[in-house]
mmCIF file of C-alpha atoms in Angstrom:
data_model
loop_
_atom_site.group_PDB
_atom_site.id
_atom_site.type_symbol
_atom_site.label_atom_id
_atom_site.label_comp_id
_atom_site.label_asym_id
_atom_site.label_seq_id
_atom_site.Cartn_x
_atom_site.Cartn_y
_atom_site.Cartn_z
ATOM 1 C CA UNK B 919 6.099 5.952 -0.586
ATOM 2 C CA UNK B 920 4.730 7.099 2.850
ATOM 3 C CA UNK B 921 5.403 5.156 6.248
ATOM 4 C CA UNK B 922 2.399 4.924 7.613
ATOM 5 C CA UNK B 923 0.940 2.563 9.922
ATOM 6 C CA UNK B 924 -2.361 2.432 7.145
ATOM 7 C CA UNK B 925 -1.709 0.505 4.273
ATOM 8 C CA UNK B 926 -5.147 0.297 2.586
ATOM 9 C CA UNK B 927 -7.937 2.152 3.846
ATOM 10 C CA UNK B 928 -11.541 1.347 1.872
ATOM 11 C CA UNK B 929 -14.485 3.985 3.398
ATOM 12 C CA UNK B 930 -17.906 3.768 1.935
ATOM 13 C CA UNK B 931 -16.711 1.640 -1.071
ATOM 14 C CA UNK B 932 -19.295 0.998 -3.557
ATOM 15 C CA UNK B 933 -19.312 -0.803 -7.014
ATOM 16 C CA UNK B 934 -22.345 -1.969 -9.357
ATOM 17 C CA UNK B 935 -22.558 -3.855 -12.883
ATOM 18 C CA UNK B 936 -25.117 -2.616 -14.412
ATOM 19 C CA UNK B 937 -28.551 -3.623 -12.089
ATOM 20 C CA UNK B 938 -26.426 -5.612 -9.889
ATOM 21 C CA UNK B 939 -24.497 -4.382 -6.460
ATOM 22 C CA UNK B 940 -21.477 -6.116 -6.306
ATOM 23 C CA UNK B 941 -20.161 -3.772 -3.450
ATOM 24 C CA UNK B 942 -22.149 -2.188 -0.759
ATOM 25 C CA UNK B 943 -20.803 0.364 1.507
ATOM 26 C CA UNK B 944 -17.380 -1.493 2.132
ATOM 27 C CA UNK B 945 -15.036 -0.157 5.190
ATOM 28 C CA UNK B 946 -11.858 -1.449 5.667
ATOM 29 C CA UNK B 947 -8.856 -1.146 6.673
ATOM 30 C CA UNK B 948 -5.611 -3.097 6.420
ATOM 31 C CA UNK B 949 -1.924 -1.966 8.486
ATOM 32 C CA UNK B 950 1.034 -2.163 7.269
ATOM 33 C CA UNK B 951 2.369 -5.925 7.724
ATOM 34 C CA UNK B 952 -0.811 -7.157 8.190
ATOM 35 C CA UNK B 953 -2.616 -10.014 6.908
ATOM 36 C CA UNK B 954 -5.870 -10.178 6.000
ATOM 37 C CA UNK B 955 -7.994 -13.164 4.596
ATOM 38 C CA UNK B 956 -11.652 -12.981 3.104
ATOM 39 C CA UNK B 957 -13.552 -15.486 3.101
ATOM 40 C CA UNK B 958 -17.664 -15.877 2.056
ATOM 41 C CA UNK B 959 -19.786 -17.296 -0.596
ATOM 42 C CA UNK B 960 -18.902 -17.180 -4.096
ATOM 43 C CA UNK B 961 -20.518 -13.730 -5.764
ATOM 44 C CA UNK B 962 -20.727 -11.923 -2.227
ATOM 45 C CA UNK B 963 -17.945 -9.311 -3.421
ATOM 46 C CA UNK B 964 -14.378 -10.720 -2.366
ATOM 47 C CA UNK B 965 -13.120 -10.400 -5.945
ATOM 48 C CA UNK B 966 -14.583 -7.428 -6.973
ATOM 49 C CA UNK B 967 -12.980 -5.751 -3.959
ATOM 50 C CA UNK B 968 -9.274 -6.658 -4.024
ATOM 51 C CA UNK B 969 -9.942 -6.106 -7.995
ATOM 52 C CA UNK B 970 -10.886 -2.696 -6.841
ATOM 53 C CA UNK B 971 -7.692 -1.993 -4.641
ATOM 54 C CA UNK B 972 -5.394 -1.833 -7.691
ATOM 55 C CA UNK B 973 -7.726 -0.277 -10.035
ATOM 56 C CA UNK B 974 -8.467 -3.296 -12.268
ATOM 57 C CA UNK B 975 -12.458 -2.612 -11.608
ATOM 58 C CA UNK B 976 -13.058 1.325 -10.808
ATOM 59 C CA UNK B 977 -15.600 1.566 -7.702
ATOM 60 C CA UNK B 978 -18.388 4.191 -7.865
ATOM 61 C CA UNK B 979 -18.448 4.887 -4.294
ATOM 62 C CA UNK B 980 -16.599 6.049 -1.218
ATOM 63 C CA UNK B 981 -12.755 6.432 -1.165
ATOM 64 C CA UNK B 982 -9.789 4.014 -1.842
ATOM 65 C CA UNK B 983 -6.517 5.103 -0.279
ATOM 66 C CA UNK B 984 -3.112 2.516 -1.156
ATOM 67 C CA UNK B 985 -0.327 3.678 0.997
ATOM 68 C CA UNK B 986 -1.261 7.624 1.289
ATOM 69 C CA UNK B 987 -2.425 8.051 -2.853
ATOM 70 C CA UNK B 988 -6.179 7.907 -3.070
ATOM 71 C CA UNK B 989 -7.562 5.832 -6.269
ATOM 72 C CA UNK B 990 -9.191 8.119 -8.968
ATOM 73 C CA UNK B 991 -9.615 8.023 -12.582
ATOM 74 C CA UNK B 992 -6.239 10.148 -12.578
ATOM 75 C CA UNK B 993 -3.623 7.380 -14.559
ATOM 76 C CA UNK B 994 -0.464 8.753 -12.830
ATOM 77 C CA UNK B 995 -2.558 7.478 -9.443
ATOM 78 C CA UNK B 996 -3.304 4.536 -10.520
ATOM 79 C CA UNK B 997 -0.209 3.591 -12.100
ATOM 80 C CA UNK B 998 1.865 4.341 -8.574
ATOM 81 C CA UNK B 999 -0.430 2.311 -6.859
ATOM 82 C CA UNK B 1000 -0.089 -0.485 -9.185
ATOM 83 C CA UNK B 1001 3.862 0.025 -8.788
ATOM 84 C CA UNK B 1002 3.076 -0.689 -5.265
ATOM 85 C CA UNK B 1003 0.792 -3.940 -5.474
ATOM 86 C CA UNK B 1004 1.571 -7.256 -6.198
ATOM 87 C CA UNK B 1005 -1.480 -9.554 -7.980
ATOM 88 C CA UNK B 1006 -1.960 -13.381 -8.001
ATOM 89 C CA UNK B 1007 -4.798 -14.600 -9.334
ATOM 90 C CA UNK B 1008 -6.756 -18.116 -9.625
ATOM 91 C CA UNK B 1009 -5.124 -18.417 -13.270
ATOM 92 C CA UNK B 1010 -1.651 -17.590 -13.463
ATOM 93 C CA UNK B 1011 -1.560 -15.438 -16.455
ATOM 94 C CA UNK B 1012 1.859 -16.271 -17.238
ATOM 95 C CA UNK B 1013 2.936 -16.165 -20.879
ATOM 96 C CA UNK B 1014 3.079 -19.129 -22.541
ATOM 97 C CA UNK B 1015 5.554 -18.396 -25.277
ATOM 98 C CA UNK B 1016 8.822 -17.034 -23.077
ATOM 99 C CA UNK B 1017 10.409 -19.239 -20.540
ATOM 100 C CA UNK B 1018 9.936 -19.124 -16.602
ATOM 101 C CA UNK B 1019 12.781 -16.949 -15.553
ATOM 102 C CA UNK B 1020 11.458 -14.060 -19.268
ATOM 103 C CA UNK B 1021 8.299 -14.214 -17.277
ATOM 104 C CA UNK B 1022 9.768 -12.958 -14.168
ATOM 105 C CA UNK B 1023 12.358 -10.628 -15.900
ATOM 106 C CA UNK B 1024 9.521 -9.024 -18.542
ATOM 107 C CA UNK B 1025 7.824 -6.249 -15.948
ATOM 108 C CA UNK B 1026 10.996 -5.476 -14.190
ATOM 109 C CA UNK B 1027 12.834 -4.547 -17.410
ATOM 110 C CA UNK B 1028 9.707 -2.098 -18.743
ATOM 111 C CA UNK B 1029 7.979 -0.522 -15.203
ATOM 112 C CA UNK B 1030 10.796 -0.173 -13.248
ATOM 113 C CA UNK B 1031 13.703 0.049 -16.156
ATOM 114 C CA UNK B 1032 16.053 -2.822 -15.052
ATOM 115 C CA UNK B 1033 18.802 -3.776 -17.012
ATOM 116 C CA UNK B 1034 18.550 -7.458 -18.402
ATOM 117 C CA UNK B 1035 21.182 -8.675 -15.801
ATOM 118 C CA UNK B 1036 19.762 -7.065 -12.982
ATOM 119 C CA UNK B 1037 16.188 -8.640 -14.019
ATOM 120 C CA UNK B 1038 17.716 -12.072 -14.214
ATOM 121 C CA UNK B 1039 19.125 -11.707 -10.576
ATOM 122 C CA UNK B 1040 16.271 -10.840 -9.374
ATOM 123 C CA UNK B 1041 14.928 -13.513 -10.979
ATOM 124 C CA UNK B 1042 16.546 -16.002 -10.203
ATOM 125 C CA UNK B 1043 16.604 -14.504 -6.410
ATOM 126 C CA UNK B 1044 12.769 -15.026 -6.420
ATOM 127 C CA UNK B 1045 12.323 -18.615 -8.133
ATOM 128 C CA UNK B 1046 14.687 -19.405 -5.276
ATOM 129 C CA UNK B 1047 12.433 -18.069 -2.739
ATOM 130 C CA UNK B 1048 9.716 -19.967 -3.591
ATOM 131 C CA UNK B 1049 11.382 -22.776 -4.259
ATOM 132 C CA UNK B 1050 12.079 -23.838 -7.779
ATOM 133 C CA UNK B 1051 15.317 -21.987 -9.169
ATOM 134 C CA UNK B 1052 15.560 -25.214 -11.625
ATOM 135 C CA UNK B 1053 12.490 -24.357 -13.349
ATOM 136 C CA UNK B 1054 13.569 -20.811 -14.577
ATOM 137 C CA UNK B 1055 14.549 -22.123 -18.392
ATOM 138 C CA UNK B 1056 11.200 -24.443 -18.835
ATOM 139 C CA UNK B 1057 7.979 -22.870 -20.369
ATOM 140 C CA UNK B 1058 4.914 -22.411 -17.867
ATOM 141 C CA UNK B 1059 3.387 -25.247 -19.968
ATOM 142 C CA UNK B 1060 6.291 -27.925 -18.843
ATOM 143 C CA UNK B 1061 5.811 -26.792 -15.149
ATOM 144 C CA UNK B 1062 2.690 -28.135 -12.705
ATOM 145 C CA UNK B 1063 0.141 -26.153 -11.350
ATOM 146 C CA UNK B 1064 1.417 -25.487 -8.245
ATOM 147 C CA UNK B 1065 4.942 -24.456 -9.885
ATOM 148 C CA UNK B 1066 3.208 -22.426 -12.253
ATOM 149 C CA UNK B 1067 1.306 -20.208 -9.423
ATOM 150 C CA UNK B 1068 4.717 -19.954 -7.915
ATOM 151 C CA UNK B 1069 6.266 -18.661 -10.689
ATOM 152 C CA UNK B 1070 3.113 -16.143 -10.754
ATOM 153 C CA UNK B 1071 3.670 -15.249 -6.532
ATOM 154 C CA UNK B 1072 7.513 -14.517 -7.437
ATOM 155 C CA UNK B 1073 6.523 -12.492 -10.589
ATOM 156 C CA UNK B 1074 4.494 -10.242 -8.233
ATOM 157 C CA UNK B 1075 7.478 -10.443 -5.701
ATOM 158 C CA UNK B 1076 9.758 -9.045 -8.349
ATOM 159 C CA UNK B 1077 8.956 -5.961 -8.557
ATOM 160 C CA UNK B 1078 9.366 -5.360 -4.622
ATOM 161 C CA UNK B 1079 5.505 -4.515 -3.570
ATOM 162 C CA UNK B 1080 4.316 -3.103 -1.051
ATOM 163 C CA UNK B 1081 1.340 -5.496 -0.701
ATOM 164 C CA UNK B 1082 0.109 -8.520 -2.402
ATOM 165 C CA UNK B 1083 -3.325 -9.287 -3.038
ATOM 166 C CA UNK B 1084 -4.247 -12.894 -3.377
ATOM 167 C CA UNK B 1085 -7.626 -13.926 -5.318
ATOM 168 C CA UNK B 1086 -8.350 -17.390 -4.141
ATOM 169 C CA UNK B 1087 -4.476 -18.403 -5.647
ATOM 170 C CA UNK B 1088 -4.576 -22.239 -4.941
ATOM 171 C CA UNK B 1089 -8.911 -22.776 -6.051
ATOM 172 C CA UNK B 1090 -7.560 -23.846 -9.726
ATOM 173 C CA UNK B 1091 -5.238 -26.176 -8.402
ATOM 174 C CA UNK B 1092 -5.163 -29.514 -8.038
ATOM 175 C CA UNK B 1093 -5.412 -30.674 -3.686
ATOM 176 C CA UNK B 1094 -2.130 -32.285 -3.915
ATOM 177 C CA UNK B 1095 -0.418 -28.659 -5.624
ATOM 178 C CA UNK B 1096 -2.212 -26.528 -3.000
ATOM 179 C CA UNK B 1097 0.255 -26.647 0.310
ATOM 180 C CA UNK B 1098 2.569 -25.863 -1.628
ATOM 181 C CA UNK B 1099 1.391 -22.500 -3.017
ATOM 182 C CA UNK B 1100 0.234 -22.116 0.868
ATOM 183 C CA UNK B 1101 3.461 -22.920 2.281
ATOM 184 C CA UNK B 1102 4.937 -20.030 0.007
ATOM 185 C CA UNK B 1103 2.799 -17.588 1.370
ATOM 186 C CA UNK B 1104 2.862 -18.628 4.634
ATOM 187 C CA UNK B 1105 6.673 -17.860 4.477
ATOM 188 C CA UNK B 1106 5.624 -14.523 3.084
ATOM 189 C CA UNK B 1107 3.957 -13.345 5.776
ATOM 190 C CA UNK B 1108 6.015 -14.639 8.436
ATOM 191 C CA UNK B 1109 8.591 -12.088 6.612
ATOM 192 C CA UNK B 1110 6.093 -9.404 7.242
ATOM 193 C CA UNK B 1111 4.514 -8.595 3.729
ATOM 194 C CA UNK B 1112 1.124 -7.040 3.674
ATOM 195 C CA UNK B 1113 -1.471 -9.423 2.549
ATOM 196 C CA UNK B 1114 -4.588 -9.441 1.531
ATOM 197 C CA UNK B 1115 -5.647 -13.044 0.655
ATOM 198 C CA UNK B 1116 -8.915 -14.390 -0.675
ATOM 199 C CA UNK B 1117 -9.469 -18.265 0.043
ATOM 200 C CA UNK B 1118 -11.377 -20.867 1.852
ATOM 201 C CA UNK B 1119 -8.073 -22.422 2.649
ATOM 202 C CA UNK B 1120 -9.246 -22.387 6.340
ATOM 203 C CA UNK B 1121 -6.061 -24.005 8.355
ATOM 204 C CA UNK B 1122 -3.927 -21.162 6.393
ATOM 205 C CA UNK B 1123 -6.648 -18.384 7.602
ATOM 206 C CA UNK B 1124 -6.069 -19.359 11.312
ATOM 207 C CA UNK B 1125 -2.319 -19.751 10.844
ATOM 208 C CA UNK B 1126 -1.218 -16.490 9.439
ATOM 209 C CA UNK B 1127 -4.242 -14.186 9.498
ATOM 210 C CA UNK B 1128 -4.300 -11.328 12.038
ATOM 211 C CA UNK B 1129 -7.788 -10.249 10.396
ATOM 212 C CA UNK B 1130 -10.305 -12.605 8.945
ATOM 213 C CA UNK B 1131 -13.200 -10.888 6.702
ATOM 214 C CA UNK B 1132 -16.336 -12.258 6.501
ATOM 215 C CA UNK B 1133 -18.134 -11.073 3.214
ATOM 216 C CA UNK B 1134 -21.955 -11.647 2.171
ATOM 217 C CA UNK B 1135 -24.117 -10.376 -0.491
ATOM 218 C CA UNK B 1136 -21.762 -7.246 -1.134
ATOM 219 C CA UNK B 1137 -21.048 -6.041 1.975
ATOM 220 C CA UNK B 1138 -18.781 -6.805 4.929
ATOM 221 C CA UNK B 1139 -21.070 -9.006 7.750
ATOM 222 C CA UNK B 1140 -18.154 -9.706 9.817
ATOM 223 C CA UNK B 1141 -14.102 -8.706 11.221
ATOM 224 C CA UNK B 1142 -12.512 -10.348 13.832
ATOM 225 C CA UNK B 1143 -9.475 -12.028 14.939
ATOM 226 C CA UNK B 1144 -8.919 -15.882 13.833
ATOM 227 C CA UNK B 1145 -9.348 -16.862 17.425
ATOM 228 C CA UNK B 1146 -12.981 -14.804 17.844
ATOM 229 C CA UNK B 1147 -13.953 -15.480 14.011
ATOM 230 C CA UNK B 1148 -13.375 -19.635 14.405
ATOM 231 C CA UNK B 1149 -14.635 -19.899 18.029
ATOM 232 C CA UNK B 1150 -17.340 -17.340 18.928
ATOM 233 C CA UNK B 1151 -18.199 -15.393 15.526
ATOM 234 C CA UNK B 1152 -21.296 -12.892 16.160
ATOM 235 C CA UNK B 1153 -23.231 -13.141 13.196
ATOM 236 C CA UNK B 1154 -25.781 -15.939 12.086
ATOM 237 C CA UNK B 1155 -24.223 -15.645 8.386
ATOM 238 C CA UNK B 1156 -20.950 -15.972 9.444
ATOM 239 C CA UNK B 1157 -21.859 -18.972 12.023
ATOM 240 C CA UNK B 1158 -23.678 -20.394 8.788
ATOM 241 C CA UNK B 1159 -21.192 -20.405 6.672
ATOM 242 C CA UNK B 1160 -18.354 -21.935 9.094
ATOM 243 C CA UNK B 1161 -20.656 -24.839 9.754
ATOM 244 C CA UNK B 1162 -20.645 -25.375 5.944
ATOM 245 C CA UNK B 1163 -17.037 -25.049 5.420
ATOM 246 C CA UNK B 1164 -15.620 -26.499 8.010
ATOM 247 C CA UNK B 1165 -17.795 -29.565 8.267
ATOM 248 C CA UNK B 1166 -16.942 -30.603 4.924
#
């Protein structure tokens, strides 16, 4: 694809169930390399959006535009995107009947047409990244929580993306299980993926985001830099919801 310095651009983004606005005139954008991390009460939209950006909901408004190929109900689209973007979500939707190191090789062998040893390489490459090659013959059932979102992060890493998209990744996880899935991704973007992350793991927000994204009540209130967003944010909702979080 493209080299361009726009990774994700959202403009006028828009997306209702039924009665309900989930999504109200969302603009965004996100560079390449750059990490982003939502934050805001549950049912104000952060799902529903990154769910948007690789076509798993379809928006009804405004433009989506992944790395120069604008989402539309056109498959080819939406399949090249997908290509592109890397998914982990609060469950790790990891098969339970083929071992670790299948789960890893399974998408590699029938999107991009790897050959079995090739798949395993990678494989096994990735489990080493994030840290548990010993894993890779155990079912996700054997493994912790923690491992097991791991083992979903290097799934997604597999199949080289241009961005990953993060829906709250550690909220399902025991506290104990949760650095670890952060440290992972906190060596991730140090190596200069493009991220867009959805959590209320504060300390992690201020540590590797260059963007933080407040979200209320389907729309974006607030963007600004860790340092602005933590220490002088401009809008009573976002001040609001700091003192909540944070306090706790």
């Amino acid at each position: 694809m493209n080299e361009r310095s726009e990774m994700i651009v959202l403009r006028g983004v828009g997306k209702r169930f039924g009665s309900f606005e989930a999504l109200r005139n969302i603009d965004l954008t996100v560079d390449r390399g750059e990490k982003v991390v939502v934050c805001g009460p549950s049912g104000s939209g952060k799902s529903t959006m990154i769910r948007c950006i690789n076509r798993l909901e379809e928006h009804d408004a405004g433009t989506i535009i992944v790395d120069g190929v604008e989402l539309t109900g056109n498959t080819k689209d939406i399949n090249a995107v997908r290509r592109e973007v890397g998914m982990v979500f609060q469950q790790f939707n990891l098969f339970p009947h083929i071992s670790v190191v299948k789960n890893l090789m399974l998408a590699q062998q029938l999107v991009r047409k790897k050959s079995k040893a090739e798949a395993r390489a990678k494989a096994m490459e990735y489990l080493e990244r994030v840290h548990i090659p010993d894993q890779a013959e155990k079912y996700p059932s054997q493994l912790s929580g923690g491992q097991q979102q791991r083992v979903a992060i290097a799934r997604a890493l597999c199949m080289n993306p241009e961005v990953m998209l993060f829906d709250e990744p550690t909220s399902a996880l025991d506290p104990e299980m949760i650095s670890e899935v952060l440290d992972v991704m906190v060596e991730l973007a140090n190596d200069g993926m493009t991220m867009i992350c959805v959590t209320h793991e504060m300390g992690f927000a201020r540590s590797v985001a260059d963007k933080m994204v407040f979200m209320d009540k389907a729309e974006i209130v607030e963007i600004a830099t860790p340092d602005v967003f933590f220490n002088a944010p401009e809008n009573e909702r976002t001040k609001q919801f700091l003192g909540q979080i944070l306090n706790h």
